[in-house]
Amino acid sequence: MAGREAAKNVLRAQRIELPSWAFGNSGTRFKVFAQQGVPRDPFEKVADAAQVHRFTGVAPSVALHIPWDQVADYAALGRAAADAGIALGTVNANVFQDDDYKLGSVTNPDPAVRRKALDHLFACVDVMDLTGSRDLKLWFSDGTNYPGQDDIRARQDRLAEALSAVYERLSGDQRLILEYKLFEPAFYTTDVPDWGTAYAHCLRLGERARVCVDTGHHAPGTNIEFIVAFLLREQKLGAFDFNSRFYADDDLMVGAADPFQLFRILFEVARAGGLAADSQIAFMLDQCHNIEPKIPGQIRSVMNVQEATAKALLVDTEALAAAQAAGDVLGANGVLMDAFNTDVRPLLAELREEGGLDPDPMAAYARSGYAERIVAERVGGTQAGWGA
Ligand code: LRH
Ligand code: MN
């Protein structure tokens, strides 16, 4: 058993990266409900992300999405982040919103389109050189909608060619993080549809190519913690995009739809040493707050990850190992359920107070007046969004 103090040491060192796009307007194909006070530029997104770190203490970096977060001076954006107490994190490429990518980006039958997509990926590496980011995260919407539309194998050849060109462009400790997704926007084939495809491409690329597990990107009923345990064993788990869903890629707050699944996933991470301060896993949120206020939504999400992590750390691993060795099925399951059913909120409140933070981040943010201030200040201009 990690024990309370050992668990607190791990929780104190926890780092959860926020998605800049969670602070902008977002929605579905049916409607994007704009919200007052939403950022108009990446500097205001960074300022909002810093509020989440201010009240939780465990969200010290914000992931960028290019071109949504394109600026003339990335060093200035980095300084603004540092002045606000956070850092610029993972760089996400975007080859899914240009008309030229209708039949694919790096997998497109047209070499000129593939070239254009590759140039964007190279440009994202240039941004990493300016922001000092370690990770380039690649998610491809590439796929087909009808059988016969394109050659499944040829598209994999094109994908592999682009990935290795990008991998060659990386320098220092920079990593390529490949994210898979079962479907959407393509509805017949998706060129990186599952962990196996992402894993196979990363194996071919090399040590600094790792897989991103987005918790909303699996078929219903998929045992995600098995995938996590397997990729950890292979040292090929590079990142999480945390969110939750009831049906498809709903991008709801992590832990909201299935807190038990999040606990089971984090237990496999803890068991593999993936919560250690020097862990090579990037824990990121990838969510859209379509109807709820965005900064409180991020604060609540960070707290959900903290709670699931604390429960995972409180699993009595000795008792579990003994019950597993003895074939005591109910005993073993009981050990895990005891941890999951433990109320860890007092432990986390204590941890925050010991760190000089308010034990209740949601209430502290509400009292801060920041929400009212940004509504009053952010008048005019164009609110940030997906621009889809
Ligand atoms: C794709 C995805 C990917 C991002 C996007 C914002 O569904 O999960 O991680 O680029 O959402
Ligand atoms: Mn994602």
Short mmCIF file of C-alpha atoms and ligand atoms in Angstrom, two decimals:
data_model
loop_
_atom_site.label_atom_id
_atom_site.label_comp_id
_atom_site.label_asym_id
_atom_site.label_seq_id
_atom_site.Cartn_x
_atom_site.Cartn_y
_atom_site.Cartn_z
CA MET A 1 0.00 0.00 0.00
CA ALA A 2 1.39 3.35 -1.03
CA GLY A 3 0.05 4.74 2.22
CA ARG A 4 -1.27 8.28 2.54
CA GLU A 5 2.08 10.06 2.71
CA ALA A 6 3.59 8.13 -0.19
CA ALA A 7 0.43 8.78 -2.20
CA LYS A 8 0.61 12.48 -1.38
CA ASN A 9 4.22 12.65 -2.58
CA VAL A 10 3.16 11.26 -5.95
CA LEU A 11 0.06 13.49 -6.11
CA ARG A 12 2.14 16.55 -5.24
CA ALA A 13 4.35 15.84 -8.29
CA GLN A 14 1.40 15.16 -10.64
CA ARG A 15 1.40 17.21 -13.85
CA ILE A 16 -1.70 17.51 -16.04
CA GLU A 17 -1.42 19.44 -19.32
CA LEU A 18 -4.42 21.48 -20.47
CA PRO A 19 -5.68 21.86 -24.07
CA SER A 20 -5.71 25.49 -25.24
CA TRP A 21 -8.76 24.70 -27.38
CA ALA A 22 -10.86 23.83 -24.31
CA PHE A 23 -11.00 27.54 -23.48
CA GLY A 24 -12.40 28.51 -26.89
CA ASN A 25 -15.91 28.01 -28.18
CA SER A 26 -16.72 24.45 -29.24
CA GLY A 27 -19.73 22.39 -30.10
CA THR A 28 -21.10 19.84 -32.47
CA ARG A 29 -22.18 19.95 -36.09
CA PHE A 30 -25.55 21.06 -34.84
CA LYS A 31 -24.48 24.10 -32.86
CA VAL A 32 -21.56 25.90 -31.25
CA PHE A 33 -22.92 27.81 -28.25
CA ALA A 34 -20.71 30.87 -27.81
CA GLN A 35 -19.93 31.86 -24.24
CA GLN A 36 -19.19 35.34 -22.91
CA GLY A 37 -15.60 36.00 -21.85
CA VAL A 38 -14.12 33.38 -24.16
CA PRO A 39 -10.51 34.13 -25.25
CA ARG A 40 -9.95 35.96 -28.52
CA ASP A 41 -6.30 34.89 -28.96
CA PRO A 42 -3.68 32.40 -27.67
CA PHE A 43 -2.48 34.89 -25.03
CA GLU A 44 -5.95 34.96 -23.45
CA LYS A 45 -6.14 31.14 -23.69
CA VAL A 46 -2.82 30.92 -21.82
CA ALA A 47 -4.13 33.35 -19.19
CA ASP A 48 -7.20 31.16 -18.64
CA ALA A 49 -5.11 27.99 -18.47
CA ALA A 50 -2.96 29.66 -15.81
CA GLN A 51 -6.07 30.09 -13.66
CA VAL A 52 -6.51 26.31 -13.55
CA HIS A 53 -2.93 25.89 -12.34
CA ARG A 54 -3.37 28.77 -9.86
CA PHE A 55 -6.17 26.90 -8.07
CA THR A 56 -5.15 23.25 -8.57
CA GLY A 57 -1.34 23.49 -8.49
CA VAL A 58 -0.96 20.51 -10.86
CA ALA A 59 -1.63 21.97 -14.34
CA PRO A 60 1.62 23.84 -15.17
CA SER A 61 1.48 23.60 -18.96
CA VAL A 62 -0.88 24.18 -21.87
CA ALA A 63 -0.87 22.29 -25.15
CA LEU A 64 -1.03 24.31 -28.38
CA HIS A 65 -2.88 23.52 -31.58
CA ILE A 66 -1.52 24.92 -34.83
CA PRO A 67 -2.87 27.01 -36.54
CA TRP A 68 -5.53 27.67 -33.88
CA ASP A 69 -2.71 29.01 -31.64
CA GLN A 70 -0.56 30.55 -34.37
CA VAL A 71 1.15 33.79 -33.25
CA ALA A 72 3.77 36.06 -34.77
CA ASP A 73 6.05 35.72 -31.73
CA TYR A 74 6.09 32.35 -29.94
CA ALA A 75 8.80 33.55 -27.59
CA ALA A 76 6.44 36.29 -26.44
CA LEU A 77 3.69 33.71 -25.90
CA GLY A 78 6.16 31.62 -23.92
CA ARG A 79 7.07 34.63 -21.79
CA ALA A 80 3.38 35.43 -21.19
CA ALA A 81 2.87 31.84 -20.05
CA ALA A 82 5.91 31.99 -17.77
CA ASP A 83 4.73 35.32 -16.30
CA ALA A 84 1.42 33.59 -15.53
CA GLY A 85 3.22 30.65 -13.90
CA ILE A 86 2.84 28.02 -16.60
CA ALA A 87 4.67 26.77 -19.71
CA LEU A 88 3.82 25.97 -23.33
CA GLY A 89 3.53 22.23 -23.84
CA THR A 90 2.72 19.73 -26.56
CA VAL A 91 2.33 21.04 -30.10
CA ASN A 92 -0.66 19.57 -31.95
CA ALA A 93 -0.63 19.62 -35.74
CA ASN A 94 -3.82 20.19 -37.68
CA VAL A 95 -4.16 18.59 -41.10
CA PHE A 96 -7.91 18.06 -40.77
CA GLN A 97 -9.49 21.41 -41.59
CA ASP A 98 -8.23 22.34 -45.05
CA ASP A 99 -10.35 21.74 -48.18
CA ASP A 100 -7.35 20.05 -49.80
CA TYR A 101 -7.51 17.30 -47.18
CA LYS A 102 -10.96 16.00 -48.22
CA LEU A 103 -9.45 12.73 -49.42
CA GLY A 104 -6.70 12.74 -46.83
CA SER A 105 -3.67 14.71 -45.77
CA VAL A 106 -0.42 12.67 -45.65
CA THR A 107 -2.32 9.69 -47.11
CA ASN A 108 -3.95 11.65 -49.95
CA PRO A 109 -3.64 10.06 -53.41
CA ASP A 110 -2.32 13.41 -54.70
CA PRO A 111 1.42 13.87 -53.96
CA ALA A 112 1.02 17.66 -53.96
CA VAL A 113 -1.51 17.46 -51.14
CA ARG A 114 0.74 15.06 -49.23
CA ARG A 115 3.58 17.54 -49.66
CA LYS A 116 1.40 20.37 -48.32
CA ALA A 117 0.44 18.31 -45.26
CA LEU A 118 4.06 17.32 -44.61
CA ASP A 119 5.13 20.96 -44.82
CA HIS A 120 2.60 21.77 -42.09
CA LEU A 121 4.01 19.02 -39.90
CA PHE A 122 7.52 20.41 -40.46
CA ALA A 123 6.22 23.87 -39.58
CA CYS A 124 4.92 22.45 -36.31
CA VAL A 125 8.42 21.15 -35.52
CA ASP A 126 9.68 24.68 -36.17
CA VAL A 127 7.14 25.93 -33.60
CA MET A 128 8.45 23.35 -31.12
CA ASP A 129 11.96 24.72 -31.65
CA LEU A 130 10.61 28.18 -30.72
CA THR A 131 8.47 27.11 -27.75
CA GLY A 132 10.87 24.49 -26.41
CA SER A 133 8.12 21.88 -26.54
CA ARG A 134 9.18 18.22 -26.28
CA ASP A 135 6.21 16.58 -27.97
CA LEU A 136 4.65 16.83 -31.42
CA LYS A 137 1.25 15.17 -31.30
CA LEU A 138 -0.12 13.90 -34.57
CA TRP A 139 -3.77 12.96 -35.01
CA PHE A 140 -4.88 12.32 -38.60
CA SER A 141 -8.54 12.54 -39.60
CA ASP A 142 -7.43 10.65 -42.72
CA GLY A 143 -9.66 7.80 -43.88
CA THR A 144 -12.29 6.81 -46.41
CA ASN A 145 -16.07 6.64 -46.40
CA TYR A 146 -16.79 3.90 -48.92
CA PRO A 147 -15.22 0.51 -49.77
CA GLY A 148 -12.98 0.87 -52.81
CA GLN A 149 -12.60 4.63 -52.38
CA ASP A 150 -8.84 4.20 -52.00
CA ASP A 151 -6.18 1.49 -51.49
CA ILE A 152 -5.93 0.68 -47.78
CA ARG A 153 -2.32 -0.57 -48.07
CA ALA A 154 -1.12 2.28 -50.27
CA ARG A 155 -2.45 4.77 -47.72
CA GLN A 156 -0.39 3.04 -45.01
CA ASP A 157 2.70 3.35 -47.23
CA ARG A 158 2.06 7.08 -47.64
CA LEU A 159 1.46 7.49 -43.89
CA ALA A 160 4.68 5.65 -43.01
CA GLU A 161 6.64 7.80 -45.47
CA ALA A 162 5.35 11.03 -43.92
CA LEU A 163 5.88 9.83 -40.35
CA SER A 164 9.49 8.90 -40.97
CA ALA A 165 10.15 12.25 -42.67
CA VAL A 166 8.79 14.04 -39.59
CA TYR A 167 10.68 11.72 -37.22
CA GLU A 168 13.92 12.58 -39.04
CA ARG A 169 13.16 16.29 -38.58
CA LEU A 170 12.91 15.99 -34.77
CA SER A 171 15.96 16.95 -32.70
CA GLY A 172 17.20 16.64 -29.14
CA ASP A 173 14.61 15.09 -26.85
CA GLN A 174 11.74 15.92 -29.17
CA ARG A 175 9.21 13.11 -29.57
CA LEU A 176 6.53 12.16 -32.08
CA ILE A 177 3.27 11.18 -30.37
CA LEU A 178 0.88 9.32 -32.68
CA GLU A 179 -2.80 9.43 -31.71
CA TYR A 180 -5.29 6.86 -32.99
CA LYS A 181 -9.07 7.12 -33.31
CA LEU A 182 -11.64 4.49 -34.31
CA PHE A 183 -13.68 6.68 -36.66
CA GLU A 184 -14.94 10.27 -37.40
CA PRO A 185 -14.73 12.20 -39.52
CA ALA A 186 -14.17 9.15 -41.74
CA PHE A 187 -16.77 6.43 -41.49
CA TYR A 188 -15.36 3.40 -43.41
CA THR A 189 -11.61 3.27 -42.85
CA THR A 190 -9.51 5.49 -40.59
CA ASP A 191 -5.79 5.28 -41.38
CA VAL A 192 -4.75 5.24 -37.70
CA PRO A 193 -7.86 3.58 -36.18
CA ASP A 194 -6.50 1.74 -33.19
CA TRP A 195 -3.63 1.24 -30.79
CA GLY A 196 -2.18 -1.63 -32.81
CA THR A 197 -1.76 0.47 -35.93
CA ALA A 198 -0.26 3.37 -33.98
CA TYR A 199 2.04 0.98 -32.07
CA ALA A 200 3.26 -0.70 -35.27
CA HIS A 201 4.11 2.63 -36.91
CA CYS A 202 5.87 3.84 -33.74
CA LEU A 203 7.89 0.63 -33.50
CA ARG A 204 9.18 1.17 -37.05
CA LEU A 205 9.99 4.86 -36.39
CA GLY A 206 12.09 4.46 -33.30
CA GLU A 207 12.50 5.14 -29.59
CA ARG A 208 11.17 8.69 -29.67
CA ALA A 209 7.91 7.71 -31.32
CA ARG A 210 5.18 6.89 -28.82
CA VAL A 211 1.42 6.30 -28.83
CA CYS A 212 -1.25 8.66 -27.49
CA VAL A 213 -4.30 7.05 -25.87
CA ASP A 214 -7.28 9.37 -26.20
CA THR A 215 -9.90 7.84 -23.89
CA GLY A 216 -12.70 8.82 -26.27
CA HIS A 217 -11.27 7.10 -29.34
CA HIS A 218 -12.29 3.46 -28.84
CA ALA A 219 -15.19 1.25 -29.76
CA PRO A 220 -17.77 1.00 -26.94
CA GLY A 221 -16.78 -1.75 -24.48
CA THR A 222 -13.06 -1.54 -25.28
CA ASN A 223 -10.88 -2.41 -22.26
CA ILE A 224 -8.67 0.68 -22.39
CA GLU A 225 -6.63 -0.26 -19.31
CA PHE A 226 -5.51 -3.41 -21.14
CA ILE A 227 -4.19 -1.24 -24.00
CA VAL A 228 -2.49 1.03 -21.46
CA ALA A 229 -0.90 -1.91 -19.61
CA PHE A 230 0.35 -3.37 -22.90
CA LEU A 231 1.82 -0.11 -24.23
CA LEU A 232 3.47 0.58 -20.87
CA ARG A 233 5.06 -2.87 -20.93
CA GLU A 234 6.41 -2.04 -24.39
CA GLN A 235 7.49 1.47 -23.25
CA LYS A 236 5.46 2.85 -26.09
CA LEU A 237 2.86 4.83 -24.14
CA GLY A 238 3.73 8.48 -24.72
CA ALA A 239 0.61 10.38 -23.75
CA PHE A 240 -3.00 10.42 -22.71
CA ASP A 241 -5.73 12.67 -24.06
CA PHE A 242 -8.11 12.41 -21.14
CA ASN A 243 -11.83 12.97 -21.53
CA SER A 244 -14.92 10.83 -21.12
CA ARG A 245 -17.85 9.71 -23.22
CA PHE A 246 -21.16 7.89 -23.08
CA TYR A 247 -21.30 7.07 -26.80
CA ALA A 248 -18.54 8.22 -29.22
CA ASP A 249 -15.85 10.91 -29.12
CA ASP A 250 -18.01 13.06 -26.84
CA ASP A 251 -14.99 14.90 -25.35
CA LEU A 252 -16.77 15.32 -22.02
CA MET A 253 -14.96 15.99 -18.75
CA VAL A 254 -12.60 13.17 -17.83
CA GLY A 255 -14.06 10.92 -15.16
CA ALA A 256 -17.55 12.37 -15.62
CA ALA A 257 -19.00 9.48 -17.61
CA ASP A 258 -16.97 6.60 -16.15
CA PRO A 259 -14.84 7.40 -13.07
CA PHE A 260 -14.29 3.65 -12.45
CA GLN A 261 -12.68 3.28 -15.91
CA LEU A 262 -10.39 6.25 -15.22
CA PHE A 263 -9.41 4.63 -11.90
CA ARG A 264 -8.65 1.30 -13.61
CA ILE A 265 -6.52 3.09 -16.24
CA LEU A 266 -4.57 5.04 -13.62
CA PHE A 267 -4.07 1.90 -11.56
CA GLU A 268 -2.27 0.31 -14.53
CA VAL A 269 -0.21 3.50 -14.91
CA ALA A 270 0.66 3.54 -11.17
CA ARG A 271 1.49 -0.18 -11.22
CA ALA A 272 3.95 0.39 -14.09
CA GLY A 273 5.64 3.32 -12.35
CA GLY A 274 4.06 5.73 -14.80
CA LEU A 275 3.18 8.26 -12.08
CA ALA A 276 6.79 8.79 -11.07
CA ALA A 277 8.04 12.37 -11.47
CA ASP A 278 10.42 11.29 -14.24
CA SER A 279 7.66 9.37 -16.06
CA GLN A 280 7.85 9.80 -19.83
CA ILE A 281 4.05 9.94 -20.06
CA ALA A 282 2.32 13.23 -20.90
CA PHE A 283 -0.99 13.42 -19.04
CA MET A 284 -3.16 15.81 -21.06
CA LEU A 285 -6.80 16.73 -21.15
CA ASP A 286 -8.51 16.87 -24.54
CA GLN A 287 -12.02 18.13 -23.97
CA CYS A 288 -14.68 20.54 -25.16
CA HIS A 289 -16.89 22.41 -22.73
CA ASN A 290 -19.79 22.93 -25.13
CA ILE A 291 -22.39 24.03 -22.56
CA GLU A 292 -20.57 24.36 -19.22
CA PRO A 293 -18.23 27.22 -18.22
CA LYS A 294 -14.79 26.37 -19.52
CA ILE A 295 -12.30 27.30 -16.77
CA PRO A 296 -14.37 25.64 -14.00
CA GLY A 297 -14.81 22.68 -16.37
CA GLN A 298 -11.04 22.33 -16.61
CA ILE A 299 -10.61 22.72 -12.85
CA ARG A 300 -13.22 20.01 -12.22
CA SER A 301 -11.52 17.76 -14.77
CA VAL A 302 -8.11 18.16 -13.14
CA MET A 303 -9.71 17.33 -9.79
CA ASN A 304 -11.30 14.20 -11.32
CA VAL A 305 -7.86 13.02 -12.47
CA GLN A 306 -6.42 13.77 -9.02
CA GLU A 307 -9.20 11.78 -7.32
CA ALA A 308 -8.80 8.76 -9.62
CA THR A 309 -5.02 8.92 -9.19
CA ALA A 310 -5.27 9.06 -5.39
CA LYS A 311 -7.57 6.03 -5.35
CA ALA A 312 -5.20 4.13 -7.68
CA LEU A 313 -2.29 4.93 -5.36
CA LEU A 314 -4.22 3.62 -2.32
CA VAL A 315 -4.69 0.12 -3.74
CA ASP A 316 -3.24 -2.36 -1.23
CA THR A 317 -0.87 -3.88 -3.78
CA GLU A 318 0.53 -6.52 -1.38
CA ALA A 319 -2.94 -7.80 -0.50
CA LEU A 320 -3.82 -7.69 -4.18
CA ALA A 321 -0.77 -9.68 -5.22
CA ALA A 322 -1.43 -12.24 -2.49
CA ALA A 323 -5.07 -12.69 -3.50
CA GLN A 324 -4.10 -12.93 -7.19
CA ALA A 325 -1.44 -15.54 -6.41
CA ALA A 326 -3.96 -17.48 -4.35
CA GLY A 327 -6.53 -17.36 -7.14
CA ASP A 328 -8.83 -15.53 -4.75
CA VAL A 329 -10.94 -13.84 -7.41
CA LEU A 330 -13.36 -12.06 -5.10
CA GLY A 331 -10.57 -11.17 -2.67
CA ALA A 332 -8.51 -9.58 -5.43
CA ASN A 333 -11.46 -7.72 -6.90
CA GLY A 334 -12.40 -6.60 -3.40
CA VAL A 335 -8.99 -5.02 -2.84
CA LEU A 336 -9.40 -2.87 -5.93
CA MET A 337 -12.98 -1.94 -5.06
CA ASP A 338 -11.93 -0.90 -1.55
CA ALA A 339 -9.52 1.60 -3.04
CA PHE A 340 -12.04 2.80 -5.62
CA ASN A 341 -14.68 3.25 -2.92
CA THR A 342 -12.30 5.26 -0.73
CA ASP A 343 -13.29 8.93 -0.36
CA VAL A 344 -10.00 10.65 -1.24
CA ARG A 345 -11.38 14.18 -1.22
CA PRO A 346 -10.21 14.90 2.37
CA LEU A 347 -6.67 13.71 1.43
CA LEU A 348 -6.61 16.00 -1.62
CA ALA A 349 -8.01 18.94 0.36
CA GLU A 350 -5.24 18.40 2.90
CA LEU A 351 -2.65 18.20 0.12
CA ARG A 352 -3.83 21.52 -1.32
CA GLU A 353 -3.75 23.25 2.06
CA GLU A 354 -0.23 21.92 2.70
CA GLY A 355 0.67 23.43 -0.67
CA GLY A 356 -0.79 26.81 0.27
CA LEU A 357 -3.83 26.31 -1.95
CA ASP A 358 -7.51 26.57 -1.08
CA PRO A 359 -8.81 23.03 -0.32
CA ASP A 360 -11.73 23.69 -2.71
CA PRO A 361 -10.42 24.94 -6.09
CA MET A 362 -13.87 25.35 -7.62
CA ALA A 363 -15.08 27.60 -4.79
CA ALA A 364 -11.79 29.51 -4.74
CA TYR A 365 -12.01 30.20 -8.49
CA ALA A 366 -15.65 31.32 -8.13
CA ARG A 367 -14.65 33.73 -5.36
CA SER A 368 -11.68 35.09 -7.40
CA GLY A 369 -13.91 37.22 -9.64
CA TYR A 370 -11.84 36.15 -12.67
CA ALA A 371 -14.94 34.88 -14.52
CA GLU A 372 -16.71 38.22 -14.15
CA ARG A 373 -13.54 40.13 -15.07
CA ILE A 374 -13.00 38.36 -18.39
CA VAL A 375 -16.65 38.82 -19.35
CA ALA A 376 -16.29 42.55 -18.70
CA GLU A 377 -12.89 42.90 -20.39
CA ARG A 378 -13.26 40.64 -23.43
CA VAL A 379 -15.66 42.71 -25.47
CA GLY A 380 -15.28 42.87 -29.21
CA GLY A 381 -12.81 40.95 -31.31
CA THR A 382 -13.38 37.40 -32.55
CA GLN A 383 -13.84 34.67 -29.98
CA ALA A 384 -11.54 31.68 -30.37
CA GLY A 385 -13.02 28.40 -31.57
CA TRP A 386 -12.28 25.45 -33.83
CA GLY A 387 -12.97 27.56 -36.84
CA ALA A 388 -14.42 24.50 -38.52
C1 LRH B 1 -9.31 14.32 -32.44
C2 LRH B 1 -8.64 14.92 -31.22
C3 LRH B 1 -7.19 15.26 -31.40
C4 LRH B 1 -7.14 16.75 -31.49
C5 LRH B 1 -8.52 17.16 -31.57
C6 LRH B 1 -8.76 18.48 -30.92
O1 LRH B 1 -10.60 13.89 -32.13
O2 LRH B 1 -8.84 14.06 -30.13
O3 LRH B 1 -6.45 14.97 -30.26
O4 LRH B 1 -6.27 17.26 -32.36
O5 LRH B 1 -9.28 16.14 -30.95
MN MN B 2 -7.32 13.77 -28.67
#
